[in-house]
Coordinates of C-alpha atoms and ligand atoms in Angstrom, one line a residue:
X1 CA 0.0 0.0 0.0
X2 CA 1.3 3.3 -0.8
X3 CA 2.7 5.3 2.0
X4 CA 0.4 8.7 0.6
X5 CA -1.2 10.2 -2.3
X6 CA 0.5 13.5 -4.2
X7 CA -0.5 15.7 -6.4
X8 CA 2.1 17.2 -8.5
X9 CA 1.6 20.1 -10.5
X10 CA 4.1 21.7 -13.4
X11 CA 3.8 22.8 -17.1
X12 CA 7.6 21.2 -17.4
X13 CA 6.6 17.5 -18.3
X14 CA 10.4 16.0 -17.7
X15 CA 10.3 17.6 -14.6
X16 CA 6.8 16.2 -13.3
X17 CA 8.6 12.7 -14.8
X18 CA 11.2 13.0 -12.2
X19 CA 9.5 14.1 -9.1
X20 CA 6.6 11.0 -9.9
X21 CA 9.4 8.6 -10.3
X22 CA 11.1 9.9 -7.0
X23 CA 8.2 10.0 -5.4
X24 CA 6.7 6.4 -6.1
X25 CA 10.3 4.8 -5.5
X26 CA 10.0 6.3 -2.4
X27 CA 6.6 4.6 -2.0
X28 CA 3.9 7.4 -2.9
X29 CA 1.0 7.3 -4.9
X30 CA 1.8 10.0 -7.4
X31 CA -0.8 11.7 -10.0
X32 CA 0.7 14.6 -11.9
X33 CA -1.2 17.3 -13.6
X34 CA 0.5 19.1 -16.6
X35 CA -2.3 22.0 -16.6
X36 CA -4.4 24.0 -14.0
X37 CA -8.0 22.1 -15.0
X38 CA -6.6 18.5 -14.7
X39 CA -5.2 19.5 -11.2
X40 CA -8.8 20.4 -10.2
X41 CA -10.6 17.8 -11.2
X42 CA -8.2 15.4 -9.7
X43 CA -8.6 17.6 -6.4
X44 CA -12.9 16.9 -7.0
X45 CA -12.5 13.1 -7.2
X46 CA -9.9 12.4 -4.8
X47 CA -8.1 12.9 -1.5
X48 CA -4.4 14.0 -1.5
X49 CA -2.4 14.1 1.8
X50 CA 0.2 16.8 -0.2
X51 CA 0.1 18.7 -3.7
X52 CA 3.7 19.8 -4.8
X53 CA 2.9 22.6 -7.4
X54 CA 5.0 24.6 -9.3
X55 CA 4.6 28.5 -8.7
X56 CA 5.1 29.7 -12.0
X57 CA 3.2 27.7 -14.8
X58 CA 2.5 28.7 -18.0
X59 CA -1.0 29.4 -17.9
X60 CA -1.8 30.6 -15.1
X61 CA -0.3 31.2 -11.1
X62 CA 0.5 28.6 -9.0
X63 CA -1.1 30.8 -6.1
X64 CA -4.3 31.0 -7.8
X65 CA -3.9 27.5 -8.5
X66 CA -3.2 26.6 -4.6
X67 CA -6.4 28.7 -3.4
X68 CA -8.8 27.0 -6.1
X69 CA -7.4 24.0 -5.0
X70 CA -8.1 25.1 -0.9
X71 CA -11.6 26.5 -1.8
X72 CA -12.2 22.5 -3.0
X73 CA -10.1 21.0 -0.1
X74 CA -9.1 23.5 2.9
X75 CA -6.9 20.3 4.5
X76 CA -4.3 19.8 1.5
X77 CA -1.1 21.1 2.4
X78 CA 0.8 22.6 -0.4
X79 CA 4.2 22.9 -1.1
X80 CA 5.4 25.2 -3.5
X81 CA 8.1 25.1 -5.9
X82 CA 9.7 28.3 -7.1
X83 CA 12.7 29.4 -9.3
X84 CA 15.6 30.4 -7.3
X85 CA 15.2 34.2 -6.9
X86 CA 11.9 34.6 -6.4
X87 CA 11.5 34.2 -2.8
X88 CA 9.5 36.9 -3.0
X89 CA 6.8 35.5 -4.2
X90 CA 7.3 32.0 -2.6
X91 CA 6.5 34.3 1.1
X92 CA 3.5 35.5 -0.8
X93 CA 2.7 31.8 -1.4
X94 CA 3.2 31.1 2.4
X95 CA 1.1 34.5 3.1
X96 CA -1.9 32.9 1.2
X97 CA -1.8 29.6 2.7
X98 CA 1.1 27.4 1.0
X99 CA 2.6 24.8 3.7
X100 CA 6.1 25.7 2.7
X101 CA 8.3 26.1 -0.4
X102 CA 11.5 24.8 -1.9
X103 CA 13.7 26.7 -4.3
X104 CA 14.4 24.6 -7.9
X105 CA 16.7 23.5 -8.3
X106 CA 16.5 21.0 -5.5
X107 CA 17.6 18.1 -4.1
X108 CA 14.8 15.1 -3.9
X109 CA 15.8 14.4 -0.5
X110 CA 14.5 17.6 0.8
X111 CA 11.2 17.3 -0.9
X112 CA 11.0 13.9 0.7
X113 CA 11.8 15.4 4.0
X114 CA 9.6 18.3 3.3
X115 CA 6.1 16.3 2.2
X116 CA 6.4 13.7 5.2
X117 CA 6.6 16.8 7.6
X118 CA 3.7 18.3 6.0
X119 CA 2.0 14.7 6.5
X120 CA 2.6 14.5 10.0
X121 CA 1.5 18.5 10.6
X122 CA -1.5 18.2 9.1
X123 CA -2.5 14.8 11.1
X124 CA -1.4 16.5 13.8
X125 CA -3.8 19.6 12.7
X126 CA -6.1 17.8 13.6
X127 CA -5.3 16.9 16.9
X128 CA -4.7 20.2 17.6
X129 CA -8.1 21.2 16.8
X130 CA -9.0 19.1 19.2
X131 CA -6.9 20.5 21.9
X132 CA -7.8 24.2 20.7
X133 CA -11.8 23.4 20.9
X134 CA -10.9 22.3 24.5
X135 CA -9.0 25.5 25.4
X136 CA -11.3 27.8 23.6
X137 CA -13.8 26.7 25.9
X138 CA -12.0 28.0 28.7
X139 CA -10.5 31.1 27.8
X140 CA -8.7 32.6 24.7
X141 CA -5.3 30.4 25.5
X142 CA -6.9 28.7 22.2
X143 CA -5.0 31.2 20.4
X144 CA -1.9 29.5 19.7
X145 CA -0.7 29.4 17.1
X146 CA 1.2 26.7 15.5
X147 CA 1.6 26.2 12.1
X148 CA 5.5 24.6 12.1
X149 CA 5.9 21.5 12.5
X150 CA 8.3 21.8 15.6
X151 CA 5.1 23.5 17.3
X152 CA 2.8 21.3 16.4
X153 CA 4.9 18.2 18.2
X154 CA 5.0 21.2 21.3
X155 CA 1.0 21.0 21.1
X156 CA 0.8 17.6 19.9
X157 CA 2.9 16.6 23.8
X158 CA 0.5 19.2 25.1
X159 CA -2.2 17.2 24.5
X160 CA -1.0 14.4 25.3
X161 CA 0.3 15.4 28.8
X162 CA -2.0 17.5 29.8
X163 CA -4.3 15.1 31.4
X164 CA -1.9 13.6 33.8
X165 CA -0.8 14.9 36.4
X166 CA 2.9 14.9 36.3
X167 CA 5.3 17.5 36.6
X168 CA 6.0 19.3 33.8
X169 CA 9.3 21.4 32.6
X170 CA 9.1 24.0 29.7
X171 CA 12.0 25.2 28.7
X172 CA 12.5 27.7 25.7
X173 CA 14.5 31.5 25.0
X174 CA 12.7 34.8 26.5
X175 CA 9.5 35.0 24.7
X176 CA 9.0 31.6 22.7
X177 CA 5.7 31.2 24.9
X178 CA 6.5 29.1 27.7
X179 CA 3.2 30.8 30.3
X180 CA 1.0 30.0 26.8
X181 CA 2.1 26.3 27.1
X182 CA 2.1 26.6 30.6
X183 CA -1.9 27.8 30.7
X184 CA -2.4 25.2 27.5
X185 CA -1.2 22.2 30.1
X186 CA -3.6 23.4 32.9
X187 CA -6.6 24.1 30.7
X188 CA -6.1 20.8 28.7
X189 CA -6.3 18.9 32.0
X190 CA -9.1 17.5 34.1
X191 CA -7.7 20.5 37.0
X192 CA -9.2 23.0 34.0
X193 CA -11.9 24.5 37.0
X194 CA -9.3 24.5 39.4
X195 CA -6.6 27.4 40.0
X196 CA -3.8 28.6 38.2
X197 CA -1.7 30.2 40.2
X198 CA 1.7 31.6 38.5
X199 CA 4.5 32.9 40.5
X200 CA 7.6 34.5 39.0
X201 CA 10.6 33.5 41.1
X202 CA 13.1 35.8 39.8
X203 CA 10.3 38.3 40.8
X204 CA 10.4 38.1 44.0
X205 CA 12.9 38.7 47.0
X206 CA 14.0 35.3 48.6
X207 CA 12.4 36.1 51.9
X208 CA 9.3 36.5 50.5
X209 CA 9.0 34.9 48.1
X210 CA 9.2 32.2 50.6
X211 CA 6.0 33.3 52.8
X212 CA 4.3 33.9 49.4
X213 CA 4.5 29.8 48.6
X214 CA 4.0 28.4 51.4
X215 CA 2.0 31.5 53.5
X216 CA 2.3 31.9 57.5
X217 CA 0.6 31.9 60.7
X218 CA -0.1 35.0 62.4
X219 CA 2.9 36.4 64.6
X220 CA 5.3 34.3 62.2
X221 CA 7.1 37.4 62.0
X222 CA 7.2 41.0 62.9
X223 CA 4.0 42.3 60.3
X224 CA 2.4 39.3 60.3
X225 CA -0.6 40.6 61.8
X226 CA -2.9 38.0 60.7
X227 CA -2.1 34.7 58.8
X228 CA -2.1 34.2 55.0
X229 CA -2.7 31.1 52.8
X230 CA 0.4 30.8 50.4
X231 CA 0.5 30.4 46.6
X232 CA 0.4 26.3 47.1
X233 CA -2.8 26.8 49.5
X234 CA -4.1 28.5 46.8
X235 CA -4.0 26.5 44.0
X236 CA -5.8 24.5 45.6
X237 CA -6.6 21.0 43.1
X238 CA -5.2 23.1 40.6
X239 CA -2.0 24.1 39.1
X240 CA 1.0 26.1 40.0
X241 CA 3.4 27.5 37.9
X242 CA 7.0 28.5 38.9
X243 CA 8.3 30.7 36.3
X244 CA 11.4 31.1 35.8
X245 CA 12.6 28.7 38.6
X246 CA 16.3 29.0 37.7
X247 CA 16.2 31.9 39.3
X248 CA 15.5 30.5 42.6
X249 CA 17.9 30.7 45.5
X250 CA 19.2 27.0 47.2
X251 CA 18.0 27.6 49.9
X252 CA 15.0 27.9 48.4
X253 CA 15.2 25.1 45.9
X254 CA 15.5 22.8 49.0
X255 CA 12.1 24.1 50.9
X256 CA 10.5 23.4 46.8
X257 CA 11.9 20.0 46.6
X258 CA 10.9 18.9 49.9
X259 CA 7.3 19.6 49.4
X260 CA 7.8 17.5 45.7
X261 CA 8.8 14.8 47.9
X262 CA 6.6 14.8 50.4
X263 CA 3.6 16.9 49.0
X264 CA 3.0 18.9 52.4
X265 CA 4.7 21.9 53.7
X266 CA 4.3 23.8 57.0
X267 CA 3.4 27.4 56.7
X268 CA 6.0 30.4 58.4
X269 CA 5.5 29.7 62.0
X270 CA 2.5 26.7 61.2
X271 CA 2.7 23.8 63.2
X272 CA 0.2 22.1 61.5
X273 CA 1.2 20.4 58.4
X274 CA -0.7 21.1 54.7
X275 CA -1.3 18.8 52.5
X276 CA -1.3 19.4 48.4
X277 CA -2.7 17.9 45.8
X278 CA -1.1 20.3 42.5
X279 CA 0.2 19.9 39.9
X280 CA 3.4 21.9 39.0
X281 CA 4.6 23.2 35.6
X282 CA 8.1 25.2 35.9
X283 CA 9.7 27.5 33.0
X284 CA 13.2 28.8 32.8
X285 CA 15.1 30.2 29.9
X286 CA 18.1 29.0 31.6
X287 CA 19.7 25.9 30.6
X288 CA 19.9 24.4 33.9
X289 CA 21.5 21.1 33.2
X290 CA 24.4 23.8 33.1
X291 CA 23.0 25.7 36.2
X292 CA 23.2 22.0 38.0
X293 CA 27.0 21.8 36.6
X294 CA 28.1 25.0 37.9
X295 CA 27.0 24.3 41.3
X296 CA 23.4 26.9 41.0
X297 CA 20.7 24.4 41.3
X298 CA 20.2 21.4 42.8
X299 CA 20.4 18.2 40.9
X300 CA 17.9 16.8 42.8
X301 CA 15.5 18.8 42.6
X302 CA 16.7 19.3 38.7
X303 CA 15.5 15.2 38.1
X304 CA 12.6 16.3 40.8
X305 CA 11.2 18.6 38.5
X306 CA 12.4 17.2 34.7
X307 CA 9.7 14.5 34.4
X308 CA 7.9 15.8 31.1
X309 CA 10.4 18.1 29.0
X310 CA 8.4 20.7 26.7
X311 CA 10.9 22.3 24.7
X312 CA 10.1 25.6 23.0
X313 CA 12.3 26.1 19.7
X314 CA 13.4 29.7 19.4
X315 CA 11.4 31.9 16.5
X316 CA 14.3 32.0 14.1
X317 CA 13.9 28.4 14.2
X318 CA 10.2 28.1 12.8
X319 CA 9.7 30.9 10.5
X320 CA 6.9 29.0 9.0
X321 CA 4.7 30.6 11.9
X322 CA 5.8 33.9 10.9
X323 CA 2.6 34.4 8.8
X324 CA 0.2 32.7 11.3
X325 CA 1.5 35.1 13.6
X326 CA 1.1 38.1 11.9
X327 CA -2.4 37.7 11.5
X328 CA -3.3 36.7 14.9
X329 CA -1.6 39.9 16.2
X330 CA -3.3 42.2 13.1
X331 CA -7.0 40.6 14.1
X332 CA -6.0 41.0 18.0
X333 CA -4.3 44.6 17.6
X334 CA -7.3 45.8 15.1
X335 CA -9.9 44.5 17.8
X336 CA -8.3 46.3 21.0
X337 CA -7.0 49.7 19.0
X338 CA -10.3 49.7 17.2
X339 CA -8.3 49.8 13.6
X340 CA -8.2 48.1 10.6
X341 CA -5.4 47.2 9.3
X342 CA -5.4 44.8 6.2
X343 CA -2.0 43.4 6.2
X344 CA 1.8 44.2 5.3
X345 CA 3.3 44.4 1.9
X346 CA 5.1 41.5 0.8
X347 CA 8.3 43.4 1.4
X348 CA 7.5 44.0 4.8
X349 CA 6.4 40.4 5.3
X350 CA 9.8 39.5 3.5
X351 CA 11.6 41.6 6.5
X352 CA 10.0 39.8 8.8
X353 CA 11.2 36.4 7.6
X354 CA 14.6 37.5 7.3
X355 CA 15.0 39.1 10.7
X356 CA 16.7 36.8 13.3
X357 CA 13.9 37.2 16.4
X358 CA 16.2 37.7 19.1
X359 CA 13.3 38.2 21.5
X360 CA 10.9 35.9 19.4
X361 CA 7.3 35.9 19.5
X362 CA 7.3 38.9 21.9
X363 CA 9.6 40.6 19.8
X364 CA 7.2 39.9 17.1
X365 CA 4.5 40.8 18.5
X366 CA 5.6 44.4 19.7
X367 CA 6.9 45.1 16.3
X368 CA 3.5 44.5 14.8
X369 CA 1.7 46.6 17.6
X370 CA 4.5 49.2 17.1
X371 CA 3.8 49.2 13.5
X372 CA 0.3 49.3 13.9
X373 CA 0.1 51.9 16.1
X374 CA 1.9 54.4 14.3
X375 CA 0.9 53.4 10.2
X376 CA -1.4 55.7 8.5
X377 CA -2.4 53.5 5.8
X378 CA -4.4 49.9 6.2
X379 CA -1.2 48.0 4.9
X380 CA 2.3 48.2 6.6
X381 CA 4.9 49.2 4.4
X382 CA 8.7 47.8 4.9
X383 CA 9.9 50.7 6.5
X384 CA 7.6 50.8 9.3
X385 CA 8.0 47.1 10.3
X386 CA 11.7 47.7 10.0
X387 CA 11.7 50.4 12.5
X388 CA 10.1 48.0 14.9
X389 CA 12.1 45.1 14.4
X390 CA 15.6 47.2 14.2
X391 CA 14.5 49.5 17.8
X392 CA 17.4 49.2 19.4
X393 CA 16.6 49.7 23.0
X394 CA 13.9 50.1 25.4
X395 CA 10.2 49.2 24.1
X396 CA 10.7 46.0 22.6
X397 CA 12.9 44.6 25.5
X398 CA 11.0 42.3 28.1
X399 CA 10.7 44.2 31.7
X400 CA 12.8 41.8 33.5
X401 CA 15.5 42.5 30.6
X402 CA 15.4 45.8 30.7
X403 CA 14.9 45.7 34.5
X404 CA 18.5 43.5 34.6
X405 CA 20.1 46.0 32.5
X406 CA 18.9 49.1 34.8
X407 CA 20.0 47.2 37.8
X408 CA 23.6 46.4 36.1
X409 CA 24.3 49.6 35.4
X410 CA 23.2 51.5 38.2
X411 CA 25.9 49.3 40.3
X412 CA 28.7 49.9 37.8
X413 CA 27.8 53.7 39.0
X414 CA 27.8 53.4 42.6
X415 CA 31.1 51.3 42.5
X416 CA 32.4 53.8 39.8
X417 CA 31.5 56.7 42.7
X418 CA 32.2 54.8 45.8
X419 CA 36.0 53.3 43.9
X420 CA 34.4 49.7 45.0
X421 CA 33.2 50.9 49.2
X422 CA 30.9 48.4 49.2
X423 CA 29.3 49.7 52.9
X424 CA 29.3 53.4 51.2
X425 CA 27.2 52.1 48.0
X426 CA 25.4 49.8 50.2
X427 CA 24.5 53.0 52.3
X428 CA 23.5 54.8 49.1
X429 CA 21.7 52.7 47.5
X430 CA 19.8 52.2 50.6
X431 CA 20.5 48.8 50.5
X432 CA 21.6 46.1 52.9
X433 CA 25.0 45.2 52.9
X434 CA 24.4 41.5 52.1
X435 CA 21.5 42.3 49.6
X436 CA 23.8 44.4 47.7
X437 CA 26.1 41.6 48.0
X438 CA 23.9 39.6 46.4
X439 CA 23.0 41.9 43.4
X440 CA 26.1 42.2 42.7
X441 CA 27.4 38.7 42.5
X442 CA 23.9 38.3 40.0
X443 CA 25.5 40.6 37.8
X444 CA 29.3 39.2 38.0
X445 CA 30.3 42.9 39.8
X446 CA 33.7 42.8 41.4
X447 CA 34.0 45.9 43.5
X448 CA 37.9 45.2 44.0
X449 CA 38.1 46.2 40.2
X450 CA 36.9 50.0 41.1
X451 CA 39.2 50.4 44.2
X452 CA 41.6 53.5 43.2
Ligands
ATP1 N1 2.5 30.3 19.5 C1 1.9 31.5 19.9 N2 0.8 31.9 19.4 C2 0.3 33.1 19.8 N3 0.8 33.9 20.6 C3 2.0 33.6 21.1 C4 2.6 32.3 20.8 N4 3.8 32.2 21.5 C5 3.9 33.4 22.2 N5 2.8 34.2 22.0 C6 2.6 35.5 22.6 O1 3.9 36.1 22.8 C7 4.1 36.7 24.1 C8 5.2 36.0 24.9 O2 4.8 34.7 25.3 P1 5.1 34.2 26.8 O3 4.9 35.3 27.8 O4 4.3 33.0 27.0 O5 6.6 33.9 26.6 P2 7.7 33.4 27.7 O6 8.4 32.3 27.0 O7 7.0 33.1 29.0 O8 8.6 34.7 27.8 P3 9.6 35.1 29.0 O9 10.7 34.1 29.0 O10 10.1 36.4 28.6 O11 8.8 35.0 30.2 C9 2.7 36.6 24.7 O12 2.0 37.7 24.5 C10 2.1 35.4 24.1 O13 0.7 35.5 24.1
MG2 MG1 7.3 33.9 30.8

């Protein structure tokens, strides 16, 4: 039995003997069309799991061609073939709904590679459906988009996860959508009524960010004039989510891993153990096998907490979503700015593909609301999307990255002024001695390097 059906479209009838022959070797079930009416009717009388088609035929586009062909059958996932040097339109191709697109000429290995990922994405479409239906439902974490194939497996172990209850660890660069994923988990699972309770960790100062998890007993400590349920108390059957654990202090990482192990804790001054039934979800951007090397996190609590790896692949890494993006930010942007803007022009839209996405989806996403904002015309022209992507400082930063940076800088001052006193910037800064300690260890600060 063959392994799939193909459609193959081009007006170059040695070429389309090629790519069939490839293709059935490789075990397909190939029907080629020379010309844009025999395509269609093979589209009418039978399904395809793929259609290659060439982009620039004689008699007509290929574009045109791929739209008549999704106005017959939405689910067919099309990959383009294009001159080299015409990339151009090959983005336009992806714009309008191509899969993805290969530049001729090519090598037959990479069309193989590219029509079984297009295979597997668009079974896994339709799990994801599925998944999004579920989320929907709930709220509008639905909306996540995921149109490479590398984020489809993300929401395809989403789905698949979700319902149990272990411990998951989502890993992924500043902005690739770890909370998404994070909410995704909790709203795919049976705890979906229950809490979510999120908790940044690098938030928070060590001290409290102890009485904040586990909460305290009144008279714990001078202030606490009555006693508060913590963050686990809180989530009650639900979920908790430690962002950005890697950030955590030992001491801290011990007080987490203890309540893994034993799934009670006792609150700031509580004699009375409390029981919990969560689940947790952690995050980091940090690549904490490394942390666990270099002696800042525990390896316990590392295999404690790295049951069900999620890994988030950076943006550079799946342009294909570029376009899926774009026009979930224009419809969301248009909706809360009240505007309507139709799109970007292909060269914008070619911008964006090139651009490396240091800061990924965020980074994305502030571009087009930057862009937005400040266009006067319905479509976005390159240079407007350029100025977004290219700002160098500031806006398009996240606040804990621009936060760091503040931080960093303001203590390269105080030693500067103080030629490395530590008590004297301590005193300025209105800081403790040990707490500015602290800060400047995060940022690698030697205060010995300023003495005079
Ligand atoms: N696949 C996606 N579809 C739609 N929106 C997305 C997607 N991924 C991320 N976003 C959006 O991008 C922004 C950043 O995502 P999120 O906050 O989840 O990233 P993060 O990995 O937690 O970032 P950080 O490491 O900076 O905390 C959010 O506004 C989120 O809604
Ligand atoms: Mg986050």
């Amino acid at each position: 039995m063959a392994i799939g059906k193909i459609l193959v479209v081009d007006d170059d009838s040695n070429l389309l003997e090629v790519i069939s022959m490839r293709l059935e070797s490789a075990g397909y079930d190939v029907i080629t069309a020379l010309q844009e009416e025999d395509a269609l009717d093979a589209v009418r009388t039978e399904l395809f799991d793929v259609s290659v088609l060439d982009l620039q035929l004689s008699d007509m586009d290929g574009i045109t061609l791929m739209e008549r062909i999704h106005n017959i059958n939405p689910h067919i996932p099309v990959i383009i073939l294009t001159a080299f040097g015409s990339i151009e339109s090959a983005v336009e191709a992806m714009q309008r709904g191509a899969y993805s697109y290969l530049t001729k000429p090519f090598d037959h290995r990479e069309l193989l590679l590219q029509i079984r990922n297009a295979m597997e994405s668009s079974r896994l479409a339709l799990e994801i459906k599925r998944l999004q239906r579920l989320l929907e439902e709930k709220y509008d974490a639905g909306n996540i988009v995921a149109k490479s194939r590398e984020m489809q497996l993300v929401l395809d172990l989403v789905t698949r996860i979700a319902g149990t209850d272990s411990t998951v660890f989502i890993n992924g660069e500043s902005g690739t959508g770890k909370e998404l994923i994070a909410k995704a988990v909790h709203v795919g699972s049976g705890r979906k009524d229950k809490p979510f309770v999120a908790i940044n960790c690098a938030a928070i100062p060590d001290a409290l960010l102890e009485s904040e998890l586990f909460g305290y007993e009144k008279g714990a400590f001078t202030g606490a004039v009555q006693s508060s349920k913590g963050l686990f108390a809180q989530a009650g059957n639900g979920t908790i989510f430690l962002d950005e654990i890697g950030d955590m202090s030992l001491a801290l990482q011990s007080k987490i891993l203890r309540i893994l192990q034993e799934r009670q804790f006792y609150p700031l001054g509580g004699k009375q153990a409390v029981e919990v039934d969560v689940r947790v979800i952690v995050a980091t951007n940090k690549d904490l096998q490394n942390e666990v090397k270099e002696g800042n996190f525990r390896e316990d609590l590392y295999y404690r907490i790295h049951v069900i790896p999620v890994k988030l692949p950076p943006l550079r890494n799946r342009k294909e979503d570029i376009p899926a993006l774009v026009d979930h930010f224009l419809e969301e942007f248009n909706q809360k700015m009240k505007i309507r803007v139709k799109g970007l022009t292909s060269q914008a839209m070619q911008k964006l593909m090139m651009h490396e996405w240091p800061g990924n989806v965020r980074e994305l996403k502030n571009s087009i609301e930057y862009a937005m904002a400040l266009t006067r015309k319905d479509v976005i022209s390159e240079d407007l999307i350029l100025q977004a992507a290219m700002q160098p400082s500031g806006i398009l930063k996240s606040f804990k990255e621009a936060k760091s940076e503040f931080e960093k800088e303001y203590l390269l001052n105080l030693l500067k002024i103080t030629h490395g006193n530590v008590s004297r910037a301590s005193e300025l800064a209105g800081k403790y001695r040990a707490d500015f300690y602290q800060l400047l260890k995060k940022h690698n600060l030697k205060p010995d390097e300023y003495k005079k």
